[in-house]
CSV table of C-alpha atoms and ligand atoms in Angstrom, one decimal:
chain,number,residue,atom,x,y,z
G,5,MET,CA,-13.3,15.2,-12.0
G,6,THR,CA,-12.9,15.4,-15.8
G,7,LEU,CA,-15.1,13.4,-18.1
G,8,TRP,CA,-12.0,11.3,-19.0
G,9,GLN,CA,-11.3,10.6,-15.3
G,10,LYS,CA,-15.0,9.6,-14.8
G,11,LEU,CA,-14.8,7.2,-17.8
G,12,LEU,CA,-11.5,5.8,-16.5
G,13,ASN,CA,-13.0,5.2,-13.1
G,14,ILE,CA,-15.8,3.1,-14.7
G,15,LEU,CA,-13.4,1.1,-16.8
G,16,LEU,CA,-10.6,0.8,-14.2
G,17,PRO,CA,-12.1,1.5,-10.8
G,18,PRO,CA,-9.6,2.4,-8.1
G,19,ARG,CA,-8.8,-0.6,-5.9
G,20,CYS,CA,-7.5,-1.1,-2.4
G,21,ILE,CA,-3.7,-1.6,-2.8
G,22,LYS,CA,-3.7,-4.3,-0.2
G,23,CYS,CA,-6.8,-6.5,-0.7
G,24,GLY,CA,-7.9,-5.4,-4.2
G,25,LYS,CA,-11.4,-4.4,-3.1
G,26,ILE,CA,-13.0,-1.7,-5.4
G,27,LEU,CA,-13.0,1.7,-3.8
G,28,SER,CA,-15.4,4.6,-4.3
G,29,GLU,CA,-12.5,7.1,-4.1
G,30,LYS,CA,-8.9,6.8,-5.1
G,31,ASN,CA,-7.4,6.8,-1.6
G,32,GLY,CA,-5.3,3.7,-1.6
G,33,LEU,CA,-6.7,1.6,1.2
G,34,CYS,CA,-10.2,0.3,2.0
G,35,PRO,CA,-11.4,1.1,5.6
G,36,GLU,CA,-10.5,-2.4,6.9
G,37,CYS,CA,-7.0,-2.4,5.5
G,38,PHE,CA,-6.5,1.2,6.6
G,39,ASN,CA,-7.3,0.1,10.2
G,40,SER,CA,-4.9,-2.8,10.0
G,41,VAL,CA,-1.9,-0.5,9.2
G,42,ASN,CA,-0.1,0.8,12.3
G,43,PHE,CA,0.2,4.5,11.3
G,44,ILE,CA,2.6,6.6,13.4
G,45,SER,CA,0.6,9.3,15.1
G,46,GLU,CA,1.1,11.5,18.2
G,47,PRO,CA,2.9,11.1,20.5
G,48,TYR,CA,6.2,10.7,18.6
G,49,CYS,CA,9.6,12.4,18.7
G,50,HIS,CA,9.4,15.6,16.7
G,51,LYS,CA,13.1,15.3,15.8
G,52,CYS,CA,13.7,11.7,14.7
G,53,GLY,CA,10.1,10.6,14.3
G,54,ARG,CA,10.3,7.7,16.7
G,55,PRO,CA,6.9,6.8,18.1
G,56,PHE,CA,6.6,6.9,21.9
G,57,VAL,CA,5.0,4.0,23.7
G,58,LYS,CA,1.4,5.0,24.1
G,59,GLU,CA,0.7,2.7,27.1
G,60,ALA,CA,3.2,4.7,29.1
G,61,ASN,CA,0.3,6.8,30.3
G,62,LEU,CA,2.4,9.9,30.2
G,63,LYS,CA,1.3,13.3,29.0
G,64,PHE,CA,3.6,14.4,26.2
G,65,ALA,CA,4.0,18.0,25.4
G,66,SER,CA,3.9,18.7,21.7
G,67,LYS,CA,7.2,19.0,19.9
G,68,GLN,CA,8.8,16.7,22.5
G,69,TYR,CA,12.0,15.0,21.7
G,70,CYS,CA,12.9,11.4,22.6
G,71,GLY,CA,15.7,10.5,25.1
G,72,ASN,CA,18.1,9.8,22.2
G,73,CYS,CA,17.6,13.2,20.6
G,74,LEU,CA,17.6,15.1,23.9
G,75,GLN,CA,21.1,13.7,24.6
G,76,GLN,CA,22.5,14.4,21.1
G,77,LYS,CA,24.1,17.6,20.2
G,78,LYS,CA,25.0,17.0,16.6
G,79,PHE,CA,22.5,15.6,14.2
G,80,LEU,CA,23.0,14.1,10.8
G,81,PHE,CA,19.3,14.7,10.0
G,82,ASP,CA,17.5,17.9,10.8
G,83,LEU,CA,14.1,16.1,10.8
G,84,GLN,CA,13.0,12.5,10.2
G,85,ARG,CA,9.5,11.1,9.7
G,86,SER,CA,7.9,7.8,8.8
G,87,ALA,CA,4.4,6.9,7.8
G,88,PHE,CA,3.9,3.6,9.7
G,89,ILE,CA,5.5,1.0,11.9
G,90,TYR,CA,7.3,-1.9,10.1
G,91,ASP,CA,5.3,-5.0,10.9
G,92,ASP,CA,3.7,-7.9,9.0
G,93,VAL,CA,1.0,-5.7,7.5
G,94,SER,CA,3.3,-2.9,6.3
G,95,LYS,CA,5.9,-5.4,5.2
G,96,ASP,CA,3.3,-6.8,2.7
G,97,LEU,CA,2.5,-3.4,1.4
G,98,ILE,CA,6.2,-2.7,0.7
G,99,LEU,CA,6.9,-6.1,-0.7
G,100,ASP,CA,4.1,-5.5,-3.2
G,101,LEU,CA,5.8,-2.4,-4.3
G,102,LYS,CA,9.2,-4.0,-4.5
G,103,PHE,CA,8.7,-7.3,-6.0
G,104,ARG,CA,5.3,-7.9,-7.3
G,105,ASP,CA,5.3,-5.1,-9.8
G,106,LYS,CA,2.5,-3.2,-8.1
G,107,THR,CA,3.7,0.1,-9.3
G,108,ILE,CA,0.1,1.3,-9.1
G,109,SER,CA,0.5,1.3,-5.3
G,110,ALA,CA,3.4,3.7,-5.6
G,111,GLU,CA,1.1,6.7,-6.0
G,112,ALA,CA,-1.0,5.7,-2.9
G,113,LEU,CA,2.2,5.1,-0.9
G,114,ALA,CA,3.7,8.4,-2.0
G,115,ASN,CA,0.6,10.1,-0.7
G,116,MET,CA,1.3,8.5,2.7
G,117,LEU,CA,4.8,9.8,2.6
G,118,TYR,CA,3.4,13.2,1.8
G,119,MET,CA,1.2,13.1,4.9
G,120,ALA,CA,3.9,11.8,7.1
G,121,GLY,CA,6.4,14.5,6.0
G,122,LYS,CA,4.2,17.5,6.4
G,123,ASP,CA,6.6,19.2,8.9
G,124,ILE,CA,9.4,18.7,6.4
G,125,TRP,CA,7.6,20.1,3.3
G,126,GLU,CA,7.1,23.2,5.4
G,127,GLN,CA,10.9,23.7,5.5
G,128,ASN,CA,10.9,24.4,1.7
G,129,PRO,CA,13.4,21.7,0.7
G,130,ASP,CA,15.2,22.1,-2.6
G,131,LEU,CA,15.6,18.5,-3.7
G,132,ILE,CA,14.1,15.0,-3.1
G,133,ILE,CA,16.5,12.2,-3.5
G,134,PRO,CA,15.8,8.4,-3.4
G,135,VAL,CA,18.1,6.0,-1.6
G,136,PRO,CA,19.8,4.6,-4.7
G,137,ILE,CA,20.1,0.9,-5.5
G,138,HIS,CA,23.1,-0.5,-7.4
G,139,ARG,CA,22.8,-0.7,-11.2
G,140,LEU,CA,23.1,-4.5,-11.2
G,141,ARG,CA,20.2,-4.8,-8.8
G,142,LEU,CA,18.3,-2.2,-10.9
G,143,ILE,CA,18.7,-4.5,-14.0
G,144,LYS,CA,17.3,-7.4,-12.0
G,145,ARG,CA,14.4,-5.6,-10.5
G,146,ARG,CA,13.8,-3.2,-13.3
G,147,PHE,CA,13.0,-0.2,-11.1
G,148,ASN,CA,14.1,1.4,-7.8
G,149,GLN,CA,11.0,1.4,-5.6
G,150,SER,CA,12.2,4.5,-3.7
G,151,ALA,CA,12.8,6.4,-7.0
G,152,LEU,CA,9.2,5.6,-8.0
G,153,LEU,CA,8.0,7.0,-4.7
G,154,VAL,CA,10.1,10.1,-5.3
G,155,LYS,CA,8.5,10.6,-8.8
G,156,TYR,CA,5.0,10.9,-7.3
G,157,LEU,CA,6.2,12.9,-4.3
G,158,SER,CA,7.9,15.4,-6.6
G,159,LEU,CA,4.7,15.8,-8.6
G,160,LYS,CA,2.7,16.4,-5.4
G,161,THR,CA,5.1,18.8,-3.7
G,162,ASN,CA,6.6,20.5,-6.8
G,163,ILE,CA,10.0,19.9,-5.3
G,164,GLN,CA,12.6,18.9,-7.8
G,165,ALA,CA,13.6,15.2,-7.8
G,166,ASP,CA,17.3,14.3,-8.2
G,167,TYR,CA,18.0,10.7,-9.3
G,168,SER,CA,21.6,11.0,-10.3
G,169,SER,CA,23.6,13.0,-7.7
G,170,LEU,CA,23.7,10.3,-5.1
G,171,THR,CA,24.9,6.9,-6.3
G,172,ARG,CA,25.6,3.4,-4.9
G,173,LYS,CA,29.1,2.4,-5.8
G,174,ARG,CA,29.0,-1.1,-4.3
G,175,ASN,CA,26.4,-3.8,-4.7
G,176,THR,CA,26.0,-4.7,-1.1
G,177,ILE,CA,24.3,-7.7,0.5
G,178,PRO,CA,20.6,-6.9,1.1
G,179,GLN,CA,20.4,-5.3,4.6
G,180,VAL,CA,17.5,-7.5,5.7
G,181,GLN,CA,19.9,-10.5,5.6
G,182,LEU,CA,22.3,-9.0,8.1
G,183,SER,CA,22.4,-8.1,11.8
G,184,GLY,CA,23.0,-4.6,13.2
G,185,LEU,CA,26.8,-4.3,13.3
G,186,THR,CA,27.4,-6.1,10.0
G,187,ARG,CA,24.9,-3.8,8.4
G,188,ARG,CA,27.1,-0.7,9.1
G,189,LYS,CA,30.2,-2.6,7.8
G,190,ASN,CA,28.3,-3.8,4.7
G,191,LEU,CA,27.4,-0.2,3.8
G,192,ARG,CA,30.8,1.4,4.4
G,193,GLN,CA,31.7,3.5,1.4
G,194,ALA,CA,28.7,2.1,-0.5
G,195,PHE,CA,27.4,5.5,-1.5
G,196,SER,CA,29.0,8.5,-3.1
G,197,VAL,CA,28.0,11.9,-4.4
G,198,LYS,CA,28.5,12.1,-8.1
G,199,TYR,CA,27.6,15.7,-8.6
G,200,PRO,CA,28.6,17.7,-5.5
G,201,HIS,CA,27.6,21.0,-7.0
G,202,ASN,CA,24.0,19.8,-7.1
G,203,ILE,CA,24.1,19.1,-3.3
G,204,LYS,CA,26.2,22.0,-1.9
G,205,GLY,CA,24.0,24.5,0.1
G,206,LYS,CA,20.8,22.5,-0.6
G,207,LYS,CA,18.0,21.4,1.7
G,208,ILE,CA,17.6,17.7,0.8
G,209,VAL,CA,14.9,15.1,1.6
G,210,LEU,CA,16.0,11.5,1.4
G,211,ILE,CA,13.3,8.9,0.6
G,212,ASP,CA,13.5,5.2,1.4
G,213,ASP,CA,10.8,2.5,1.9
G,214,VAL,CA,12.0,1.0,5.2
G,215,GLU,CA,14.2,2.2,8.0
G,216,THR,CA,15.2,-0.6,10.3
G,217,THR,CA,18.4,0.3,12.0
G,218,GLY,CA,18.8,3.5,10.1
G,219,SER,CA,22.2,2.4,8.7
G,220,THR,CA,21.4,3.0,5.1
G,221,LEU,CA,20.0,6.5,5.7
G,222,HIS,CA,23.0,7.2,8.0
G,223,GLU,CA,25.5,6.3,5.3
G,224,CYS,CA,23.7,8.4,2.7
G,225,ALA,CA,23.5,11.4,5.0
G,226,LYS,CA,27.2,11.2,5.7
G,227,VAL,CA,28.2,11.6,2.1
G,228,LEU,CA,25.6,14.3,1.5
G,229,ARG,CA,26.8,16.3,4.5
G,230,LYS,CA,30.4,15.9,3.2
G,231,ALA,CA,29.2,17.3,-0.2
G,232,GLY,CA,27.9,20.4,1.6
G,233,ALA,CA,24.2,19.7,2.0
G,234,GLU,CA,22.8,22.5,4.2
G,235,LYS,CA,19.8,20.7,5.7
G,236,LEU,CA,19.0,17.0,5.6
G,237,TYR,CA,15.6,15.4,6.1
G,238,SER,CA,14.3,11.8,5.6
G,239,VAL,CA,10.9,10.4,5.1
G,240,THR,CA,10.3,6.7,5.0
G,241,LEU,CA,7.2,4.6,4.6
G,242,ALA,CA,8.0,2.3,7.5
G,243,ARG,CA,10.3,2.2,10.4
G,244,ALA,CA,11.1,-0.4,13.1
G,245,GLU,CA,9.4,0.4,16.4
G,246,THR,CA,12.6,0.7,18.4
Y,320,LIG,ZN1,-8.4,-3.5,1.5
Y,321,LIG,ZN1,14.1,11.4,18.6
């Protein structure tokens, strides 16, 4: 630690991003809050990242795929990972990042994305791209939470961030307000690739905060594949359990 960092720690000690308790190390969450987060750990599907039901009392071989992935032959995504389950606790963490201007928590949350995506960073991706929000919503909210996560992830992994190639053409209704089928409809043709030459032949990691039905990631992946992306990965903070 440099002298400047030591001084900064005294003046502005690191705090738990959830409860605000002062921490001895800058690691995001205090032990109590850490334990309250439902982190995804083994066993989970090594293709789509879906956690397996632990109570099932089954022995899972490592690198096992879930039933869905075993049946599929073509995949939009080569690998997908998420840091934790989307529940009341993680919802709060994400809402803090989105609406309460807790941009400080972005760095800690980006670290969680980094840990969750370790298998993906090993594939040497070329670009990290945030799921874009429409410019009208950007004006209202002032920042795109996924782009903020990408900024810190790019610093940590040394992988180039690309904020402009993938764009959102339509200002859709927020997905959380819709049910499964209408979500897909709502997103139809919502995304486009502005600079296909940046995408062609590239290994791309898409970043979003929450994956519920996977519709948003699915739509982004479709246009990126069409633009010639060679490999596609996704890392999200939270995902629904099913
Ligand atoms: Zn805490
Ligand atoms: Zn799977």
